[in-house]
Amino acid sequence: MDIQSENRCFGGVQGVYTHASATCKCDMTFGLFLPEEAKDGPVPLLWYLSGLTCTHENAMTKAGAQAWAAEEGIALVFPDTSPRGAEVADDEAYDLGKGAGFYVNATQSPWAPHFSMWDYVATELPALLGETFALDMERQAITGHSMGGHGALTLAMGLPGRFRSVSAFAPIANPTASDWGRKQLSAYLGDDETAWAPHDATLLMEANGFDGPILTDTGTADQFIDLLRPEALANAVAKRRQQAVLRLQPGYDHSYFFVASFMEDHVRFHADHLMA
C-alpha cells in the first residue's frame, strides 16, 4: 500500500492510499480519516460510498464529514466508485463504466474482468483496513449518496450483522424499476432480472429488511427524483414495519450542497449506534 498524502485534519489525519487490488485487478485508491482517538486504540468505522462520476475525493473534500466524525471519535473511509486504469473497460456515457461501478460484481463482457465492486467493498477493502489501521471492525456503519446510497442500503441488507446502522443521501432506491438502474444492471449482470434483485434496496427491504436503524434524506427539488424512486422504498419500509426515518427535504437538490447540509445529522445518527 502506498501513501499518496496524509494531512492533519480536525485533530486527526486525512489520508489517501493506493493499493493493488486482487479483486478489481488494478490499483485502487481510497481516502481514510482517522480521528485523534485512533492514536490510543481502535475506533469505529463509518463507510461513505460515493455516486456516479465520483472518485474517493468528492465526499472527502466536499461533504464536511471529518468535522463531525472528529467530534464523535469515528473513522471515515471513502472508497473509489469503480476500478481505474487504461486496461479497465469504459463507456462514453457517464452512468456506465469508470465512475459507475454500481457496487455489483459484473458477470458480463467487457465489465467482468475488473468490475467487482461488491467484493471489493464487502471483503477486500475491509480486510486491508482492519489489518493496517487502528479500526474496530466490530463496530461499522455505512452511508452513501445516490449510487452510493444504493450501495450502502444493499450492502447493509445483503451482509446481515456487518453494519450497526445504515443511512443514505438521495439513494437510487428501486433500480430494477428505473431507467437509472435497469441500464446498468443489465449491462453488468445480464438480462436475467433474478440476478438484479440482490442489488435493489426496495426488493431487499420487502424480502429481508435490516436488523437496525435506517435514515435517508432526499431533496424534493432533486432533479433525479423520478429515477431515485424514494416512494418505493417508503412503501416497502411501511409494509415490513422496518425501523426507519425517511425524510424529504424541501427545496434541496442532488448536489453536495445538499449532502453537506445534512451530514452532521447522519454522522450523529451513526455515532449513537456505533458508540452504544
PDB file of C-alpha atoms in Angstrom:
ATOM      1  CA  MET A   1       0.000   0.000   0.000  1.00  0.00           C
ATOM      2  CA  ASP A   2       1.333   3.430  -0.987  1.00  0.00           C
ATOM      3  CA  ILE A   3       0.666   6.652   0.903  1.00  0.00           C
ATOM      4  CA  GLN A   4      -0.453   9.355  -1.536  1.00  0.00           C
ATOM      5  CA  SER A   5      -0.977  12.001   1.141  1.00  0.00           C
ATOM      6  CA  GLU A   6      -1.574  12.430   4.870  1.00  0.00           C
ATOM      7  CA  ASN A   7      -2.846  15.752   6.198  1.00  0.00           C
ATOM      8  CA  ARG A   8      -3.643  16.924   9.702  1.00  0.00           C
ATOM      9  CA  CYS A   9      -7.424  17.360   9.875  1.00  0.00           C
ATOM     10  CA  PHE A  10      -9.588  18.301  12.895  1.00  0.00           C
ATOM     11  CA  GLY A  11      -7.022  16.826  15.260  1.00  0.00           C
ATOM     12  CA  GLY A  12      -6.747  13.606  13.277  1.00  0.00           C
ATOM     13  CA  VAL A  13      -5.318  12.617   9.904  1.00  0.00           C
ATOM     14  CA  GLN A  14      -6.947  12.572   6.469  1.00  0.00           C
ATOM     15  CA  GLY A  15      -5.007  10.115   4.352  1.00  0.00           C
ATOM     16  CA  VAL A  16      -5.192   8.930   0.757  1.00  0.00           C
ATOM     17  CA  TYR A  17      -3.805   5.483  -0.066  1.00  0.00           C
ATOM     18  CA  THR A  18      -3.355   3.321  -3.163  1.00  0.00           C
ATOM     19  CA  HIS A  19      -3.035  -0.452  -3.233  1.00  0.00           C
ATOM     20  CA  ALA A  20      -3.007  -3.266  -5.762  1.00  0.00           C
ATOM     21  CA  SER A  21      -6.476  -4.845  -5.699  1.00  0.00           C
ATOM     22  CA  ALA A  22      -6.678  -8.563  -6.369  1.00  0.00           C
ATOM     23  CA  THR A  23     -10.459  -8.243  -6.607  1.00  0.00           C
ATOM     24  CA  CYS A  24     -10.573  -5.486  -9.239  1.00  0.00           C
ATOM     25  CA  LYS A  25      -7.236  -6.475 -10.834  1.00  0.00           C
ATOM     26  CA  CYS A  26      -5.974  -2.903 -10.859  1.00  0.00           C
ATOM     27  CA  ASP A  27      -4.692  -0.267  -8.475  1.00  0.00           C
ATOM     28  CA  MET A  28      -7.418   1.185  -6.242  1.00  0.00           C
ATOM     29  CA  THR A  29      -7.355   4.396  -4.215  1.00  0.00           C
ATOM     30  CA  PHE A  30      -9.279   5.244  -1.052  1.00  0.00           C
ATOM     31  CA  GLY A  31      -9.421   8.036   1.495  1.00  0.00           C
ATOM     32  CA  LEU A  32      -9.366   7.348   5.232  1.00  0.00           C
ATOM     33  CA  PHE A  33      -9.924   9.839   8.042  1.00  0.00           C
ATOM     34  CA  LEU A  34      -8.633   8.724  11.432  1.00  0.00           C
ATOM     35  CA  PRO A  35      -9.682  10.822  14.442  1.00  0.00           C
ATOM     36  CA  GLU A  36      -7.218  11.691  17.179  1.00  0.00           C
ATOM     37  CA  GLU A  37      -8.518   8.799  19.312  1.00  0.00           C
ATOM     38  CA  ALA A  38      -7.026   6.303  16.844  1.00  0.00           C
ATOM     39  CA  LYS A  39      -3.598   7.052  18.344  1.00  0.00           C
ATOM     40  CA  ASP A  40      -4.744   5.320  21.533  1.00  0.00           C
ATOM     41  CA  GLY A  41      -6.570   2.317  20.085  1.00  0.00           C
ATOM     42  CA  PRO A  42      -9.105   1.067  17.549  1.00  0.00           C
ATOM     43  CA  VAL A  43     -12.021   3.361  16.670  1.00  0.00           C
ATOM     44  CA  PRO A  44     -15.384   2.642  14.966  1.00  0.00           C
ATOM     45  CA  LEU A  45     -15.627   2.968  11.191  1.00  0.00           C
ATOM     46  CA  LEU A  46     -18.224   4.729   9.028  1.00  0.00           C
ATOM     47  CA  TRP A  47     -18.175   3.932   5.309  1.00  0.00           C
ATOM     48  CA  TYR A  48     -19.137   6.596   2.764  1.00  0.00           C
ATOM     49  CA  LEU A  49     -19.931   5.325  -0.738  1.00  0.00           C
ATOM     50  CA  SER A  50     -19.986   7.973  -3.448  1.00  0.00           C
ATOM     51  CA  GLY A  51     -22.204   8.334  -6.505  1.00  0.00           C
ATOM     52  CA  LEU A  52     -21.907   8.378 -10.273  1.00  0.00           C
ATOM     53  CA  THR A  53     -18.834  10.103 -11.774  1.00  0.00           C
ATOM     54  CA  CYS A  54     -17.200  10.423  -8.335  1.00  0.00           C
ATOM     55  CA  THR A  55     -13.864   9.169  -7.038  1.00  0.00           C
ATOM     56  CA  HIS A  56     -12.708   8.755  -3.432  1.00  0.00           C
ATOM     57  CA  GLU A  57     -12.094  12.503  -3.393  1.00  0.00           C
ATOM     58  CA  ASN A  58     -15.557  14.045  -3.853  1.00  0.00           C
ATOM     59  CA  ALA A  59     -17.051  13.360  -0.444  1.00  0.00           C
ATOM     60  CA  MET A  60     -13.648  13.614   1.228  1.00  0.00           C
ATOM     61  CA  THR A  61     -13.354  17.263   0.175  1.00  0.00           C
ATOM     62  CA  LYS A  62     -16.998  18.398  -0.188  1.00  0.00           C
ATOM     63  CA  ALA A  63     -19.148  16.686   2.441  1.00  0.00           C
ATOM     64  CA  GLY A  64     -17.637  18.202   5.581  1.00  0.00           C
ATOM     65  CA  ALA A  65     -17.884  14.862   7.362  1.00  0.00           C
ATOM     66  CA  GLN A  66     -14.489  14.955   9.092  1.00  0.00           C
ATOM     67  CA  ALA A  67     -15.502  17.735  11.491  1.00  0.00           C
ATOM     68  CA  TRP A  68     -18.404  15.727  12.882  1.00  0.00           C
ATOM     69  CA  ALA A  69     -16.512  12.426  12.816  1.00  0.00           C
ATOM     70  CA  ALA A  70     -13.682  14.017  14.791  1.00  0.00           C
ATOM     71  CA  GLU A  71     -16.123  15.165  17.467  1.00  0.00           C
ATOM     72  CA  GLU A  72     -17.532  11.645  17.754  1.00  0.00           C
ATOM     73  CA  GLY A  73     -14.203   9.798  17.525  1.00  0.00           C
ATOM     74  CA  ILE A  74     -15.210   7.910  14.371  1.00  0.00           C
ATOM     75  CA  ALA A  75     -13.087   6.965  11.357  1.00  0.00           C
ATOM     76  CA  LEU A  76     -14.360   7.557   7.818  1.00  0.00           C
ATOM     77  CA  VAL A  77     -13.427   5.578   4.730  1.00  0.00           C
ATOM     78  CA  PHE A  78     -14.070   6.892   1.219  1.00  0.00           C
ATOM     79  CA  PRO A  79     -13.615   4.120  -1.393  1.00  0.00           C
ATOM     80  CA  ASP A  80     -13.498   4.813  -5.117  1.00  0.00           C
ATOM     81  CA  THR A  81     -16.631   4.085  -7.152  1.00  0.00           C
ATOM     82  CA  SER A  82     -15.094   1.795  -9.771  1.00  0.00           C
ATOM     83  CA  PRO A  83     -11.873   0.196 -10.973  1.00  0.00           C
ATOM     84  CA  ARG A  84      -9.464   2.501 -12.804  1.00  0.00           C
ATOM     85  CA  GLY A  85      -6.678   2.230 -15.351  1.00  0.00           C
ATOM     86  CA  ALA A  86      -6.053   2.071 -19.081  1.00  0.00           C
ATOM     87  CA  GLU A  87      -6.883  -1.635 -19.174  1.00  0.00           C
ATOM     88  CA  VAL A  88     -10.293  -1.157 -17.498  1.00  0.00           C
ATOM     89  CA  ALA A  89     -13.357  -1.119 -19.777  1.00  0.00           C
ATOM     90  CA  ASP A  90     -15.272   2.153 -20.057  1.00  0.00           C
ATOM     91  CA  ASP A  91     -18.273   3.710 -21.784  1.00  0.00           C
ATOM     92  CA  GLU A  92     -18.785   7.177 -23.206  1.00  0.00           C
ATOM     93  CA  ALA A  93     -21.876   7.618 -21.018  1.00  0.00           C
ATOM     94  CA  TYR A  94     -21.310   8.968 -17.505  1.00  0.00           C
ATOM     95  CA  ASP A  95     -23.548   6.330 -15.905  1.00  0.00           C
ATOM     96  CA  LEU A  96     -21.702   3.211 -17.060  1.00  0.00           C
ATOM     97  CA  GLY A  97     -18.089   2.139 -16.778  1.00  0.00           C
ATOM     98  CA  LYS A  98     -15.449   4.102 -14.882  1.00  0.00           C
ATOM     99  CA  GLY A  99     -17.009   6.078 -12.057  1.00  0.00           C
ATOM    100  CA  ALA A 100     -20.160   3.952 -12.262  1.00  0.00           C
ATOM    101  CA  GLY A 101     -19.413   0.585 -10.689  1.00  0.00           C
ATOM    102  CA  PHE A 102     -22.853   0.368  -9.032  1.00  0.00           C
ATOM    103  CA  TYR A 103     -21.391  -1.787  -6.225  1.00  0.00           C
ATOM    104  CA  VAL A 104     -22.043  -5.065  -8.059  1.00  0.00           C
ATOM    105  CA  ASN A 105     -19.843  -7.925  -9.285  1.00  0.00           C
ATOM    106  CA  ALA A 106     -20.145  -7.770 -13.058  1.00  0.00           C
ATOM    107  CA  THR A 107     -20.633 -11.055 -14.889  1.00  0.00           C
ATOM    108  CA  GLN A 108     -20.885  -9.686 -18.435  1.00  0.00           C
ATOM    109  CA  SER A 109     -18.306  -8.667 -21.025  1.00  0.00           C
ATOM    110  CA  PRO A 110     -16.440  -6.320 -21.123  1.00  0.00           C
ATOM    111  CA  TRP A 111     -17.008  -5.500 -17.438  1.00  0.00           C
ATOM    112  CA  ALA A 112     -16.423  -8.825 -15.690  1.00  0.00           C
ATOM    113  CA  PRO A 113     -12.597  -8.770 -15.510  1.00  0.00           C
ATOM    114  CA  HIS A 114     -12.431  -5.667 -13.294  1.00  0.00           C
ATOM    115  CA  PHE A 115     -15.860  -4.538 -12.080  1.00  0.00           C
ATOM    116  CA  SER A 116     -16.165  -6.445  -8.791  1.00  0.00           C
ATOM    117  CA  MET A 117     -17.071  -3.528  -6.559  1.00  0.00           C
ATOM    118  CA  TRP A 118     -19.331  -5.575  -4.259  1.00  0.00           C
ATOM    119  CA  ASP A 119     -16.490  -7.913  -3.313  1.00  0.00           C
ATOM    120  CA  TYR A 120     -14.071  -5.002  -3.090  1.00  0.00           C
ATOM    121  CA  VAL A 121     -16.205  -3.075  -0.580  1.00  0.00           C
ATOM    122  CA  ALA A 122     -17.590  -6.131   1.228  1.00  0.00           C
ATOM    123  CA  THR A 123     -14.404  -8.197   1.548  1.00  0.00           C
ATOM    124  CA  GLU A 124     -11.080  -6.933   0.207  1.00  0.00           C
ATOM    125  CA  LEU A 125     -11.012  -3.346   1.453  1.00  0.00           C
ATOM    126  CA  PRO A 126     -12.356  -4.191   4.953  1.00  0.00           C
ATOM    127  CA  ALA A 127      -9.628  -6.818   5.352  1.00  0.00           C
ATOM    128  CA  LEU A 128      -6.943  -4.327   4.321  1.00  0.00           C
ATOM    129  CA  LEU A 129      -8.295  -1.635   6.641  1.00  0.00           C
ATOM    130  CA  GLY A 130      -8.543  -3.977   9.610  1.00  0.00           C
ATOM    131  CA  GLU A 131      -5.001  -5.249   9.139  1.00  0.00           C
ATOM    132  CA  THR A 132      -3.394  -1.845   8.587  1.00  0.00           C
ATOM    133  CA  PHE A 133      -5.119   0.793  10.694  1.00  0.00           C
ATOM    134  CA  ALA A 134      -6.411   1.245  14.264  1.00  0.00           C
ATOM    135  CA  LEU A 135     -10.013   0.361  13.441  1.00  0.00           C
ATOM    136  CA  ASP A 136     -12.607  -1.583  15.408  1.00  0.00           C
ATOM    137  CA  MET A 137     -14.096  -3.692  12.632  1.00  0.00           C
ATOM    138  CA  GLU A 138     -16.752  -4.996  15.038  1.00  0.00           C
ATOM    139  CA  ARG A 139     -18.278  -1.507  15.013  1.00  0.00           C
ATOM    140  CA  GLN A 140     -19.085  -0.468  11.441  1.00  0.00           C
ATOM    141  CA  ALA A 141     -21.818   1.647   9.853  1.00  0.00           C
ATOM    142  CA  ILE A 142     -22.406   2.704   6.259  1.00  0.00           C
ATOM    143  CA  THR A 143     -23.792   5.643   4.307  1.00  0.00           C
ATOM    144  CA  GLY A 144     -23.626   6.952   0.748  1.00  0.00           C
ATOM    145  CA  HIS A 145     -25.011   9.320  -1.862  1.00  0.00           C
ATOM    146  CA  SER A 146     -27.102   8.459  -4.950  1.00  0.00           C
ATOM    147  CA  MET A 147     -25.456   5.369  -6.492  1.00  0.00           C
ATOM    148  CA  GLY A 148     -23.536   5.174  -3.220  1.00  0.00           C
ATOM    149  CA  GLY A 149     -26.788   5.335  -1.272  1.00  0.00           C
ATOM    150  CA  HIS A 150     -27.936   2.371  -3.339  1.00  0.00           C
ATOM    151  CA  GLY A 151     -24.684   0.620  -2.439  1.00  0.00           C
ATOM    152  CA  ALA A 152     -24.982   1.442   1.256  1.00  0.00           C
ATOM    153  CA  LEU A 153     -28.527   0.111   1.536  1.00  0.00           C
ATOM    154  CA  THR A 154     -27.904  -3.044  -0.477  1.00  0.00           C
ATOM    155  CA  LEU A 155     -24.653  -3.889   1.326  1.00  0.00           C
ATOM    156  CA  ALA A 156     -26.289  -3.303   4.713  1.00  0.00           C
ATOM    157  CA  MET A 157     -29.196  -5.604   3.897  1.00  0.00           C
ATOM    158  CA  GLY A 158     -27.061  -8.062   1.923  1.00  0.00           C
ATOM    159  CA  LEU A 159     -24.488  -8.531   4.712  1.00  0.00           C
ATOM    160  CA  PRO A 160     -26.572  -9.202   7.837  1.00  0.00           C
ATOM    161  CA  GLY A 161     -24.773  -8.347  11.048  1.00  0.00           C
ATOM    162  CA  ARG A 162     -21.982  -6.350   9.378  1.00  0.00           C
ATOM    163  CA  PHE A 163     -23.282  -2.824   9.955  1.00  0.00           C
ATOM    164  CA  ARG A 164     -24.932  -1.440  13.067  1.00  0.00           C
ATOM    165  CA  SER A 165     -26.746   1.298  11.146  1.00  0.00           C
ATOM    166  CA  VAL A 166     -27.246   2.483   7.566  1.00  0.00           C
ATOM    167  CA  SER A 167     -28.125   5.829   6.043  1.00  0.00           C
ATOM    168  CA  ALA A 168     -28.295   7.313   2.558  1.00  0.00           C
ATOM    169  CA  PHE A 169     -28.483  10.653   0.788  1.00  0.00           C
ATOM    170  CA  ALA A 170     -30.800  10.561  -2.242  1.00  0.00           C
ATOM    171  CA  PRO A 171     -30.322   6.826  -2.809  1.00  0.00           C
ATOM    172  CA  ILE A 172     -31.255   5.059  -6.029  1.00  0.00           C
ATOM    173  CA  ALA A 173     -33.863   3.124  -4.097  1.00  0.00           C
ATOM    174  CA  ASN A 174     -35.527   0.904  -6.701  1.00  0.00           C
ATOM    175  CA  PRO A 175     -33.154   0.475  -9.662  1.00  0.00           C
ATOM    176  CA  THR A 176     -34.914  -2.563 -11.152  1.00  0.00           C
ATOM    177  CA  ALA A 177     -37.921  -0.302 -11.841  1.00  0.00           C
ATOM    178  CA  SER A 178     -35.985   2.740 -13.033  1.00  0.00           C
ATOM    179  CA  ASP A 179     -34.159   3.736 -16.188  1.00  0.00           C
ATOM    180  CA  TRP A 180     -31.346   4.636 -13.774  1.00  0.00           C
ATOM    181  CA  GLY A 181     -30.652   1.067 -12.819  1.00  0.00           C
ATOM    182  CA  ARG A 182     -32.075  -1.184 -15.493  1.00  0.00           C
ATOM    183  CA  LYS A 183     -29.430   0.031 -17.943  1.00  0.00           C
ATOM    184  CA  GLN A 184     -26.551  -0.635 -15.564  1.00  0.00           C
ATOM    185  CA  LEU A 185     -27.856  -3.875 -14.054  1.00  0.00           C
ATOM    186  CA  SER A 186     -28.476  -5.391 -17.477  1.00  0.00           C
ATOM    187  CA  ALA A 187     -25.045  -4.282 -18.712  1.00  0.00           C
ATOM    188  CA  TYR A 188     -23.181  -5.636 -15.693  1.00  0.00           C
ATOM    189  CA  LEU A 189     -25.318  -8.653 -14.751  1.00  0.00           C
ATOM    190  CA  GLY A 190     -27.138  -9.669 -17.930  1.00  0.00           C
ATOM    191  CA  ASP A 191     -30.827  -9.876 -18.778  1.00  0.00           C
ATOM    192  CA  ASP A 192     -31.871 -12.325 -16.060  1.00  0.00           C
ATOM    193  CA  GLU A 193     -33.640 -10.000 -13.634  1.00  0.00           C
ATOM    194  CA  THR A 194     -33.407 -12.510 -10.777  1.00  0.00           C
ATOM    195  CA  ALA A 195     -29.711 -11.559 -10.642  1.00  0.00           C
ATOM    196  CA  TRP A 196     -30.693  -7.931 -10.156  1.00  0.00           C
ATOM    197  CA  ALA A 197     -32.826  -8.398  -7.038  1.00  0.00           C
ATOM    198  CA  PRO A 198     -29.915  -8.526  -4.517  1.00  0.00           C
ATOM    199  CA  HIS A 199     -28.972  -5.039  -5.729  1.00  0.00           C
ATOM    200  CA  ASP A 200     -32.337  -3.329  -5.278  1.00  0.00           C
ATOM    201  CA  ALA A 201     -32.940  -1.768  -1.849  1.00  0.00           C
ATOM    202  CA  THR A 202     -36.713  -1.851  -2.219  1.00  0.00           C
ATOM    203  CA  LEU A 203     -36.781  -5.556  -3.099  1.00  0.00           C
ATOM    204  CA  LEU A 204     -34.315  -6.340  -0.315  1.00  0.00           C
ATOM    205  CA  MET A 205     -36.473  -4.422   2.140  1.00  0.00           C
ATOM    206  CA  GLU A 206     -39.505  -6.427   1.084  1.00  0.00           C
ATOM    207  CA  ALA A 207     -37.597  -9.708   1.359  1.00  0.00           C
ATOM    208  CA  ASN A 208     -35.246  -9.220   4.304  1.00  0.00           C
ATOM    209  CA  GLY A 209     -35.293  -5.767   5.879  1.00  0.00           C
ATOM    210  CA  PHE A 210     -32.395  -4.578   8.031  1.00  0.00           C
ATOM    211  CA  ASP A 211     -31.706  -5.542  11.618  1.00  0.00           C
ATOM    212  CA  GLY A 212     -31.078  -1.984  12.788  1.00  0.00           C
ATOM    213  CA  PRO A 213     -31.975   1.672  12.220  1.00  0.00           C
ATOM    214  CA  ILE A 214     -32.157   3.371   8.812  1.00  0.00           C
ATOM    215  CA  LEU A 215     -32.042   7.081   7.909  1.00  0.00           C
ATOM    216  CA  THR A 216     -32.486   8.550   4.426  1.00  0.00           C
ATOM    217  CA  ASP A 217     -32.717  12.106   3.115  1.00  0.00           C
ATOM    218  CA  THR A 218     -33.888  13.094  -0.375  1.00  0.00           C
ATOM    219  CA  GLY A 219     -34.449  16.628  -1.640  1.00  0.00           C
ATOM    220  CA  THR A 220     -37.854  17.489  -3.067  1.00  0.00           C
ATOM    221  CA  ALA A 221     -36.108  19.544  -5.776  1.00  0.00           C
ATOM    222  CA  ASP A 222     -33.761  16.688  -6.684  1.00  0.00           C
ATOM    223  CA  GLN A 223     -33.530  16.720 -10.477  1.00  0.00           C
ATOM    224  CA  PHE A 224     -33.312  12.910 -10.492  1.00  0.00           C
ATOM    225  CA  ILE A 225     -36.073  12.128  -8.005  1.00  0.00           C
ATOM    226  CA  ASP A 226     -38.176  10.175 -10.509  1.00  0.00           C
ATOM    227  CA  LEU A 227     -35.169   7.896 -11.120  1.00  0.00           C
ATOM    228  CA  LEU A 228     -34.439   7.544  -7.391  1.00  0.00           C
ATOM    229  CA  ARG A 229     -37.984   6.368  -6.517  1.00  0.00           C
ATOM    230  CA  PRO A 230     -37.925   7.146  -2.763  1.00  0.00           C
ATOM    231  CA  GLU A 231     -41.643   6.328  -2.581  1.00  0.00           C
ATOM    232  CA  ALA A 232     -40.962   2.691  -3.493  1.00  0.00           C
ATOM    233  CA  LEU A 233     -38.572   2.258  -0.567  1.00  0.00           C
ATOM    234  CA  ALA A 234     -41.000   4.066   1.750  1.00  0.00           C
ATOM    235  CA  ASN A 235     -43.802   1.669   0.784  1.00  0.00           C
ATOM    236  CA  ALA A 236     -41.553  -1.349   1.394  1.00  0.00           C
ATOM    237  CA  VAL A 237     -40.487   0.040   4.785  1.00  0.00           C
ATOM    238  CA  ALA A 238     -44.128   0.549   5.773  1.00  0.00           C
ATOM    239  CA  LYS A 239     -45.102  -2.976   4.715  1.00  0.00           C
ATOM    240  CA  ARG A 240     -42.237  -4.526   6.678  1.00  0.00           C
ATOM    241  CA  ARG A 241     -42.701  -2.124   9.616  1.00  0.00           C
ATOM    242  CA  GLN A 242     -38.969  -1.542   9.482  1.00  0.00           C
ATOM    243  CA  GLN A 243     -37.308   0.837  11.947  1.00  0.00           C
ATOM    244  CA  ALA A 244     -36.521   3.774   9.644  1.00  0.00           C
ATOM    245  CA  VAL A 245     -36.647   7.543   9.254  1.00  0.00           C
ATOM    246  CA  LEU A 246     -37.154   8.519   5.603  1.00  0.00           C
ATOM    247  CA  ARG A 247     -37.081  12.289   5.145  1.00  0.00           C
ATOM    248  CA  LEU A 248     -37.942  14.535   2.200  1.00  0.00           C
ATOM    249  CA  GLN A 249     -36.093  17.837   2.476  1.00  0.00           C
ATOM    250  CA  PRO A 250     -37.976  20.765   0.873  1.00  0.00           C
ATOM    251  CA  GLY A 251     -36.137  22.602  -1.899  1.00  0.00           C
ATOM    252  CA  TYR A 252     -32.895  20.597  -1.823  1.00  0.00           C
ATOM    253  CA  ASP A 253     -31.393  19.136  -4.999  1.00  0.00           C
ATOM    254  CA  HIS A 254     -28.957  16.288  -5.715  1.00  0.00           C
ATOM    255  CA  SER A 255     -25.719  18.193  -5.148  1.00  0.00           C
ATOM    256  CA  TYR A 256     -23.077  18.118  -2.437  1.00  0.00           C
ATOM    257  CA  PHE A 257     -24.596  21.296  -1.032  1.00  0.00           C
ATOM    258  CA  PHE A 258     -27.494  19.028  -0.064  1.00  0.00           C
ATOM    259  CA  VAL A 259     -25.202  16.310   1.287  1.00  0.00           C
ATOM    260  CA  ALA A 260     -23.176  18.771   3.362  1.00  0.00           C
ATOM    261  CA  SER A 261     -26.357  20.298   4.775  1.00  0.00           C
ATOM    262  CA  PHE A 262     -27.386  17.037   6.447  1.00  0.00           C
ATOM    263  CA  MET A 263     -24.018  15.361   7.005  1.00  0.00           C
ATOM    264  CA  GLU A 264     -23.952  16.258  10.697  1.00  0.00           C
ATOM    265  CA  ASP A 265     -27.319  14.529  11.179  1.00  0.00           C
ATOM    266  CA  HIS A 266     -26.035  11.363   9.545  1.00  0.00           C
ATOM    267  CA  VAL A 267     -22.735  11.212  11.431  1.00  0.00           C
ATOM    268  CA  ARG A 268     -24.523  11.809  14.750  1.00  0.00           C
ATOM    269  CA  PHE A 269     -27.092   9.147  13.832  1.00  0.00           C
ATOM    270  CA  HIS A 270     -24.378   6.569  13.245  1.00  0.00           C
ATOM    271  CA  ALA A 271     -22.390   7.640  16.303  1.00  0.00           C
ATOM    272  CA  ASP A 272     -25.395   6.907  18.518  1.00  0.00           C
ATOM    273  CA  HIS A 273     -25.302   3.281  17.373  1.00  0.00           C
ATOM    274  CA  LEU A 274     -21.565   2.795  16.961  1.00  0.00           C
ATOM    275  CA  MET A 275     -20.893   4.039  20.489  1.00  0.00           C
ATOM    276  CA  ALA A 276     -23.765   2.145  22.139  1.00  0.00           C
TER     277      ALA A 276
END
